[in-house]
Short mmCIF file of C-alpha atoms and ligand atoms in Angstrom, two decimals:
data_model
loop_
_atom_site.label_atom_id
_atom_site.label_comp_id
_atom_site.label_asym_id
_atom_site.label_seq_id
_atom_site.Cartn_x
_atom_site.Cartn_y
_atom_site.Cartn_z
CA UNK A 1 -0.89 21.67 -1.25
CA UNK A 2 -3.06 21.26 1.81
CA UNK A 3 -3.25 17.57 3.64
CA UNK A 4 -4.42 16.89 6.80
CA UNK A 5 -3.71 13.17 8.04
CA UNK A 6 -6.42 10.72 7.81
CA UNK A 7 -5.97 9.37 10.90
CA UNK A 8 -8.74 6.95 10.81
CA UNK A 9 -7.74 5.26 7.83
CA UNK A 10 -4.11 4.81 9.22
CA UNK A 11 -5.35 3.35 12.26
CA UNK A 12 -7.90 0.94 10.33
CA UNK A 13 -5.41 0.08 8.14
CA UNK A 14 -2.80 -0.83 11.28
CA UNK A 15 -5.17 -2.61 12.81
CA UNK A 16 -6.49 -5.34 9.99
CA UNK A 17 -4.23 -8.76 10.04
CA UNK A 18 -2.45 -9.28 6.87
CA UNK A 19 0.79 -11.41 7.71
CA UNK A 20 2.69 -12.49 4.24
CA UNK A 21 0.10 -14.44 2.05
CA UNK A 22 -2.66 -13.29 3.10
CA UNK A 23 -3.46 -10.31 2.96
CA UNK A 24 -6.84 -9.97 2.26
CA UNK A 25 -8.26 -7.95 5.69
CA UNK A 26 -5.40 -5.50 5.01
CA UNK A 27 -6.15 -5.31 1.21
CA UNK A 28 -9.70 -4.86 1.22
CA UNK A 29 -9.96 -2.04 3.32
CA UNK A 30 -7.08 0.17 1.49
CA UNK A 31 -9.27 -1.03 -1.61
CA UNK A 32 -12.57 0.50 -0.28
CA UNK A 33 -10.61 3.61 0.94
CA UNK A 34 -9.40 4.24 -2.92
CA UNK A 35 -12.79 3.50 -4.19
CA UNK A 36 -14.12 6.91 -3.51
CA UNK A 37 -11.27 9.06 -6.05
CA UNK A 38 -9.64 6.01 -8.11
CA UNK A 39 -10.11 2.83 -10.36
CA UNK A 40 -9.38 0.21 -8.11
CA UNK A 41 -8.39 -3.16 -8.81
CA UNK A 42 -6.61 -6.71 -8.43
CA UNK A 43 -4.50 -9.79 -9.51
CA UNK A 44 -4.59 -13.09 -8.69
CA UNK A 45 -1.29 -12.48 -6.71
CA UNK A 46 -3.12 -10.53 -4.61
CA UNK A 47 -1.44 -6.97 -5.23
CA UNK A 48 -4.30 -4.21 -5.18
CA UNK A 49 -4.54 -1.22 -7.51
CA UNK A 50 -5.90 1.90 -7.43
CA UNK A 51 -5.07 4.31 -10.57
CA UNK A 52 -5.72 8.13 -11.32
CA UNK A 53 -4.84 10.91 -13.76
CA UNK A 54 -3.88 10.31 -17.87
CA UNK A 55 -2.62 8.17 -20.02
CA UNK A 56 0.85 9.06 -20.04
CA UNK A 57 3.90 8.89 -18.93
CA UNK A 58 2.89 5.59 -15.96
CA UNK A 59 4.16 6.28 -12.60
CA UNK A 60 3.88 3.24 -10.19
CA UNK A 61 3.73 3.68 -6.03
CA UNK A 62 4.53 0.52 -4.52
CA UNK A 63 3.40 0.50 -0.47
CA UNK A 64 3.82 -3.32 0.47
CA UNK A 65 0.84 -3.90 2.37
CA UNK A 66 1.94 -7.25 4.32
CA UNK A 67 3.61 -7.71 7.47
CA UNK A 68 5.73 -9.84 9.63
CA UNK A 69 3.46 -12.63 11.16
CA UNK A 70 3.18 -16.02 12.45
CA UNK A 71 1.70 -19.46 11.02
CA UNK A 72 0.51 -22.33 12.49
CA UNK A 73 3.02 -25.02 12.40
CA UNK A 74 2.17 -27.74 14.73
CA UNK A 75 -0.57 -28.64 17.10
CA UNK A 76 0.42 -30.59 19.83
CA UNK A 77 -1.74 -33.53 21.86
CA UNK A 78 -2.66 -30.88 24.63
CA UNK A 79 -3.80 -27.75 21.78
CA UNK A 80 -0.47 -26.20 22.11
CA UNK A 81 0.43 -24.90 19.32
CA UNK A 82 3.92 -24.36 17.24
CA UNK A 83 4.22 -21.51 14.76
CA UNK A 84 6.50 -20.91 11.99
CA UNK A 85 7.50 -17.35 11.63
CA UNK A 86 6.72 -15.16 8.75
CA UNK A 87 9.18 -13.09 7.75
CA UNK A 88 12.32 -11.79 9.66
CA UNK A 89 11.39 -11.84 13.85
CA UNK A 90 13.71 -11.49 16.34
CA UNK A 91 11.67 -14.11 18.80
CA UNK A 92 13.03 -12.32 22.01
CA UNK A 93 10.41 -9.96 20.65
CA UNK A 94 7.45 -12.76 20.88
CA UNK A 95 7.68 -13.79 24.44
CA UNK A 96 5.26 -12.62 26.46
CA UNK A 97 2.67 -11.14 23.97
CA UNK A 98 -0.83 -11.42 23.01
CA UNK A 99 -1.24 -12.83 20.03
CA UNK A 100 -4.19 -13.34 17.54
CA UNK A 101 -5.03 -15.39 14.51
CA UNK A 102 -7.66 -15.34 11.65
CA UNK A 103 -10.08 -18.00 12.05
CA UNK A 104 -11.17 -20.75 9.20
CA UNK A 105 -14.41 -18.65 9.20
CA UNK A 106 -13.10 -15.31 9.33
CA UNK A 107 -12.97 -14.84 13.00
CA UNK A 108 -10.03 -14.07 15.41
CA UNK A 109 -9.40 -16.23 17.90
CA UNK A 110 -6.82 -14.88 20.69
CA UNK A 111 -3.67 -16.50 23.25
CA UNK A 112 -0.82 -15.95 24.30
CA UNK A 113 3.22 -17.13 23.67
CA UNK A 114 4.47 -19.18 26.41
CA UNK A 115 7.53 -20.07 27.55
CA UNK A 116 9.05 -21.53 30.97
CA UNK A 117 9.10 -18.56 33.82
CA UNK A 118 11.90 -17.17 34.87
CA UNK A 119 11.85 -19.64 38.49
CA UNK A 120 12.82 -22.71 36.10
CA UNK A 121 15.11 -21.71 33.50
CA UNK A 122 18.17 -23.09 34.24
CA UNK A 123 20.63 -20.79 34.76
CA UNK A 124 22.56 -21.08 30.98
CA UNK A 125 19.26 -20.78 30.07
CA UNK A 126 18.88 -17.35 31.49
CA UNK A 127 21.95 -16.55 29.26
CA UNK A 128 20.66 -17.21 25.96
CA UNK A 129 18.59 -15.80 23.66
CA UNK A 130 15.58 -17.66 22.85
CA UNK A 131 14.58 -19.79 19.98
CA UNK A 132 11.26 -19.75 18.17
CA UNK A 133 11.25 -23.38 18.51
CA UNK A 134 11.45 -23.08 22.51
CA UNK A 135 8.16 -21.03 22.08
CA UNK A 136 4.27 -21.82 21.64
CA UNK A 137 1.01 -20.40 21.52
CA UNK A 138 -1.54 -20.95 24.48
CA UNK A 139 -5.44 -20.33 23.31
CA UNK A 140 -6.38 -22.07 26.60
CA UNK A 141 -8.39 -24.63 24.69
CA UNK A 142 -7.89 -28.42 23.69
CA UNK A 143 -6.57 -29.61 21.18
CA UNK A 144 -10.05 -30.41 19.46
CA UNK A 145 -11.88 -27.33 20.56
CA UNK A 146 -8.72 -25.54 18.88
CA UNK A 147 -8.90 -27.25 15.52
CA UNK A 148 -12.39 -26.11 15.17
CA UNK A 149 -11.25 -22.41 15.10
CA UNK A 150 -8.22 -22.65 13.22
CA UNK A 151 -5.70 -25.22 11.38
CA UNK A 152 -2.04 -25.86 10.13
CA UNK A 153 -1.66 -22.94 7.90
CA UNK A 154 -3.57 -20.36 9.76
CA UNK A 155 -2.04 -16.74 10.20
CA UNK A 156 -1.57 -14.98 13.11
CA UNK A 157 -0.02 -11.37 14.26
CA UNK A 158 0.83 -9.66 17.74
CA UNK A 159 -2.27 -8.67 19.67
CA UNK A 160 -1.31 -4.91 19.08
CA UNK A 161 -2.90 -1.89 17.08
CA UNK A 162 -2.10 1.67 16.45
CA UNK A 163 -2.61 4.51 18.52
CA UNK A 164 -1.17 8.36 18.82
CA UNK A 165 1.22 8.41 21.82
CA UNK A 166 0.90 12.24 21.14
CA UNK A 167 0.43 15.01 18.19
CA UNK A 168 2.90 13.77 16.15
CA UNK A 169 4.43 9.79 17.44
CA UNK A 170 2.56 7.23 16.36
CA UNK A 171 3.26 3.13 17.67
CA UNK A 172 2.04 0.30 16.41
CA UNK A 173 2.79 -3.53 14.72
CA UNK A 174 2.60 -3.06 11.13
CA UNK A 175 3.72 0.21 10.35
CA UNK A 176 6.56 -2.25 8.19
CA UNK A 177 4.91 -1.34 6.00
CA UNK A 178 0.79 -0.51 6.25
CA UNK A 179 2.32 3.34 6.93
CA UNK A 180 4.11 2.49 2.88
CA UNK A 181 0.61 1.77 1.68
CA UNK A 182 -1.08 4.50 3.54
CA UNK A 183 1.26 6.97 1.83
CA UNK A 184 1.18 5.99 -1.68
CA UNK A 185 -2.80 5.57 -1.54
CA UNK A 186 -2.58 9.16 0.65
CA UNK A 187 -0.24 10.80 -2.03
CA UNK A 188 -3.07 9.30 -5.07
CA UNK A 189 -5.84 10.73 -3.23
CA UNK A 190 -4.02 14.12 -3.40
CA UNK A 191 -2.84 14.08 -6.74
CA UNK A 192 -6.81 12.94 -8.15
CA UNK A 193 -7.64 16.14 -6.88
CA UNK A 194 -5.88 18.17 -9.57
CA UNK A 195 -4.54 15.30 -11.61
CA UNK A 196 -1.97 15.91 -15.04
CA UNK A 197 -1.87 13.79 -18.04
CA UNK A 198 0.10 11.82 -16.07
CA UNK A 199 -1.42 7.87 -14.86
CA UNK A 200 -0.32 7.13 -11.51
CA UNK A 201 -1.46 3.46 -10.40
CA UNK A 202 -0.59 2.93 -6.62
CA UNK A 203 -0.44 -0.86 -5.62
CA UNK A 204 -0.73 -1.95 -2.44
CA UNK A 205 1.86 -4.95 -2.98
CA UNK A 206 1.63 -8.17 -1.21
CA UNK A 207 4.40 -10.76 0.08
CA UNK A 208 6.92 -8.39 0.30
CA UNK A 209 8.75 -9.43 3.88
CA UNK A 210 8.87 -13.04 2.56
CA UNK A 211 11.19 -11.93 -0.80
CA UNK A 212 9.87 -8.94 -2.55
CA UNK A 213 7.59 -11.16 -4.44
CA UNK A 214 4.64 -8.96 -5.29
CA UNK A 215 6.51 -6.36 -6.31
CA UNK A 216 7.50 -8.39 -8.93
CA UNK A 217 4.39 -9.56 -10.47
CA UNK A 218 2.85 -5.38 -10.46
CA UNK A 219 5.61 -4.35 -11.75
CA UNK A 220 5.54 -6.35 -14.52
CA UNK A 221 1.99 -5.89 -14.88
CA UNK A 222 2.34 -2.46 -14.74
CA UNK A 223 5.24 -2.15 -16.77
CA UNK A 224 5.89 1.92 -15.65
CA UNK A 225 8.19 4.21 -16.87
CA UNK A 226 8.89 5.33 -13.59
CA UNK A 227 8.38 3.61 -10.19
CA UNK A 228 8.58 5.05 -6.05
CA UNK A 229 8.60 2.42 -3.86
CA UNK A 230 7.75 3.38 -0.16
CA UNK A 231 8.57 1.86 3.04
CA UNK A 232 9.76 2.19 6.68
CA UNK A 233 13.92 2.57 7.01
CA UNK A 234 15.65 2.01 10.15
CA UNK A 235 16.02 5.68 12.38
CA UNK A 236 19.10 5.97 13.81
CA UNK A 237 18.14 8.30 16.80
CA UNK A 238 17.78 6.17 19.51
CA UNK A 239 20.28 4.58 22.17
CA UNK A 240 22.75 2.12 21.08
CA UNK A 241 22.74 3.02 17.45
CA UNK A 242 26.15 3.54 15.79
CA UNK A 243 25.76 6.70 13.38
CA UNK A 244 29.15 6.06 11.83
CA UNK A 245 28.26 2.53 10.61
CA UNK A 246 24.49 2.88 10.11
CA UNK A 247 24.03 6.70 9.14
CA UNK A 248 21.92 9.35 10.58
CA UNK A 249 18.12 9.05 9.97
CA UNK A 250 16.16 11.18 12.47
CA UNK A 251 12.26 11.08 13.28
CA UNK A 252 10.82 14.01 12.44
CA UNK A 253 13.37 15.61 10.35
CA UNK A 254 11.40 14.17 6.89
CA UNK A 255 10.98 11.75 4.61
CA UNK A 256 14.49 9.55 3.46
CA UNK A 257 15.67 9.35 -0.27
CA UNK A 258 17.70 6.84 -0.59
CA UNK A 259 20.53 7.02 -2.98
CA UNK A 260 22.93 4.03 -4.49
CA UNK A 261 22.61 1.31 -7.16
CA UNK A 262 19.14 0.56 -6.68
CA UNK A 263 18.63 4.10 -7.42
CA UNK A 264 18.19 5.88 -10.65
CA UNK A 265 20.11 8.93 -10.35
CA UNK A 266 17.56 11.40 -12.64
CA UNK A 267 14.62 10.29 -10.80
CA UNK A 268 16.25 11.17 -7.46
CA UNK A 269 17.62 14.43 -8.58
CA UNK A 270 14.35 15.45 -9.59
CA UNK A 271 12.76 14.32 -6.43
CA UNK A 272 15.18 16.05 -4.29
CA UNK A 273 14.38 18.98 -6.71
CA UNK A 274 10.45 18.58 -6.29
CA UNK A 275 10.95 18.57 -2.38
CA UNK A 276 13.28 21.89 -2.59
CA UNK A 277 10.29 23.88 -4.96
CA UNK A 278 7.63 22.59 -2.40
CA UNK A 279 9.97 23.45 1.06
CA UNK A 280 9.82 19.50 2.45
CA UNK A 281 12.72 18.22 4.21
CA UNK A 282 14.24 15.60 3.29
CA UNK A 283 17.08 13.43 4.58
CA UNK A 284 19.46 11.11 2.79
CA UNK A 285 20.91 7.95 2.95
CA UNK A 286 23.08 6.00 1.69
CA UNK A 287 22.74 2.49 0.59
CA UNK A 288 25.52 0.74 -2.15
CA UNK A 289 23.38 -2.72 -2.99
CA UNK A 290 20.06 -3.62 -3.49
CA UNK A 291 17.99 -2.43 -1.24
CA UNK A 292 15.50 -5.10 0.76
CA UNK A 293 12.61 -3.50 -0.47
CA UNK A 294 10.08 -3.33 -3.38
CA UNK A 295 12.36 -0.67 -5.36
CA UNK A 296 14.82 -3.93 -5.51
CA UNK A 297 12.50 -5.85 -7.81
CA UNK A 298 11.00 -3.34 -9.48
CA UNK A 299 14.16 -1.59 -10.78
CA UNK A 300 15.18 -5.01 -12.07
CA UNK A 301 11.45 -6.17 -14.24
CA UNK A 302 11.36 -6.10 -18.18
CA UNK A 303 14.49 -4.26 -19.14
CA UNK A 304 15.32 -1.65 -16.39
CA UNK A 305 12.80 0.67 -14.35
CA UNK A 306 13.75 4.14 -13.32
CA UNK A 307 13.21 3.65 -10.07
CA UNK A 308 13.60 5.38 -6.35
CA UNK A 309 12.98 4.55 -2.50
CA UNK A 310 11.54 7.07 0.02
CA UNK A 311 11.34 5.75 3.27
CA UNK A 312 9.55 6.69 6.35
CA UNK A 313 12.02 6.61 9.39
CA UNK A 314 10.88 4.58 11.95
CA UNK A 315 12.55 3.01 15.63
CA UNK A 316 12.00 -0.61 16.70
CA UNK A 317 11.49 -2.16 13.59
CA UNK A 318 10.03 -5.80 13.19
CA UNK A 319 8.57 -4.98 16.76
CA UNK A 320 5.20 -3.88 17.78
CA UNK A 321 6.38 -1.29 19.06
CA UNK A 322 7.25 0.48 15.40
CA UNK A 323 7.25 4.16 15.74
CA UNK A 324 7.08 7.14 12.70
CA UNK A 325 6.51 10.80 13.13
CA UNK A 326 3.59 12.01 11.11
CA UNK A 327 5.31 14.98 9.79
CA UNK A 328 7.74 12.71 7.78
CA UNK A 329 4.26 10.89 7.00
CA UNK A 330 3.14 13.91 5.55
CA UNK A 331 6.05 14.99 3.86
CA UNK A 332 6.35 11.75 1.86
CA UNK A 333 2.68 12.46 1.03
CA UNK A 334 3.25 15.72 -0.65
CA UNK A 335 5.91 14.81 -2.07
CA UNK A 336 5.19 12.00 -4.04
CA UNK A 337 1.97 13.81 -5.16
CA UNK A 338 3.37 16.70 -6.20
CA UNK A 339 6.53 14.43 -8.40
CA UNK A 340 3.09 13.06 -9.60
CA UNK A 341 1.75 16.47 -11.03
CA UNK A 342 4.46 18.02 -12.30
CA UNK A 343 6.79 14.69 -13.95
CA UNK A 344 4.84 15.48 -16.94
CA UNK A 345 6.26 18.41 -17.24
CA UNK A 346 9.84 17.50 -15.94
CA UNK A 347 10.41 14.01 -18.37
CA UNK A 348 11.89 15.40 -21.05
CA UNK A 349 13.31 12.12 -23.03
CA UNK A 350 15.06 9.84 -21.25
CA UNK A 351 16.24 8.80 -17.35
CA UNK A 352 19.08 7.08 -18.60
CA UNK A 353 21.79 8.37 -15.73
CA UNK A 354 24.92 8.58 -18.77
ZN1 LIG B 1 8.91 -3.11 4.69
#
């Protein structure tokens, strides 16, 4: 199977704002990309749908199409303001950056994150790792000329968007997990063009960095008999990584399958059997609980879905600095579509593992 990467879409896509709970910028354009080759629709959740092929057997893609982001907490008397994070930040991360939020109507309104200089921390200060609470956002405006733009409640991200540091590396905020959502959508778009009797319905889920949560709600919806989620996993080829505790997950070196409880063993065998007839690499790795991902809820809705993870590896996580290799892009692309076309085939009665 040919694919070339649609690098436009990825970079749209990596550049909308969709923190947790809303979405919406994120969602519509992965909507209007699957317009053109799929039935597209939503809930009231907000999870996103876009289905191809048959009528049976139902194969679900989950690609959770929120990321980590920041809310307006607390404006103080001077139009500084105090944000609550959303999701899991490591605030040593935030100092320093650009940062822009969604406007009450539909704007974006940009600042920065302050924080004392350097010249008067005191030294135990210096020590410490910083707090999100010791941090604010500067827009440069009062306090009233702020509360025209936005509110308490209004969503903000890092002032960062994609872009190619070469042929095959590319950075940005968001990949966790926009690059999830590009795949599945990529892998649908692949598989419409020489679909089976097979119905593959990709969902772009929502809320997933704040507790799984729209897994949940698709799944159910959607009640598959098989599910992929994708999503980003941590690479382990950088400095300061310990391979014996962590594992060794390379960029470049393909797509992950993971493998554990939150795993259903027939599914993976016969994805690690797909990859082998198509010649995609694929690396492994291990994980022995529920993994924090969409393939953790899903597996667990009505009464059991076969279910299994392929992960993109990426360095810096939960940064905006995120980086993936397209080739492991595009190997989790044809992969998934070509488990799509030929699962049909492969089901014979049951994924029950014993
Ligand atoms: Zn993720």
């Amino acid at each position: 199977m040919a694919y070339s990467l649609n690098r436009d879409f990825l970079l749209k896509l990596l550049s909308q704002i969709g923190p947790s709970g809303n979405e919406r910028e994120a969602s519509k354009v992965w909507q209007n990309e699957a317009k053109s080759f799929a039935k597209v629709y939503a809930d009231t959740h907000g999870n996103a749908y876009a289905e191809a092929g048959g009528d049976s057997p139902t194969l679900m893609l989950a690609g959770h199409i929120d990321e980590i982001g920041l809310m307006v907490r607390y404006v103080d008397e001077n139009g500084f303001v105090y944000v609550a994070p959303v999701g899991g930040w490591d605030p040593q991360v935030l100092v320093g950056q650009r940062v822009r939020f969604l406007t009450k109507d539909g704007g974006i309104l940009k600042g920065v994150v302050g924080r004392k200089p350097i010249h008067i921390l005191r030294p135990e200060e210096r020590e410490k790792a910083v707090k999100v609470e010791e941090i604010f956002v500067d827009f440069g405006l009062s306090k009233e000329e702020l509360l025209k733009r936005i509110d308490v409640g209004s969503y903000g991200v890092l002032d960062w968007d994609g872009e190619f540091l070469n042929e095959e590396k590319v950075v940005s905020r968001a990949l966790d997990d926009r690059i999830g959502a590009f795949v599945i959508l990529e892998a649908l778009r692949l598989y419409a063009e020489n679909p089976t009797s097979t119905r593959v319905v990709a969902v772009a889920t929502v809320q997933e960095e704040i507790g799984l949560r729209g897994a949940k709600t698709s799944a159910f919806a959607t009640d598959p008999d098989v599910a992929i989620a994708v999503d980003v996993t941590v690479a382990t080829d950088f400095p300061g990584v310990p391979k014996s505790q962590i594992g060794d997950v390379s960029l470049g070196k393909g797509p992950v399958l993971a493998v554990g409880p939150n795993i259903n063993q027939v599914v993976f065998n016969l994805l690690r059997e797909v990859a082998r007839e198509e010649g995609i690499d694929v690396q492994i790795e291990a994980i022995p609980r529920g993994t924090p991902t969409d393939a953790n809820f899903i597996q667990i809705t009505r009464s059991g879905i076969p279910t299994a993870l392929i992960s993109v590896p990426c360095r810096y996580l939960h940064s905006p600095a995120e980086m993936v290799d397209v080739r492991d892009v595009e190997g989790a692309i044809k992969l998934i579509a070509a488990f799509a076309r030929k699962i049909a085939e492969m089901y014979k009665d049951s994924f029950k593992p014993w």
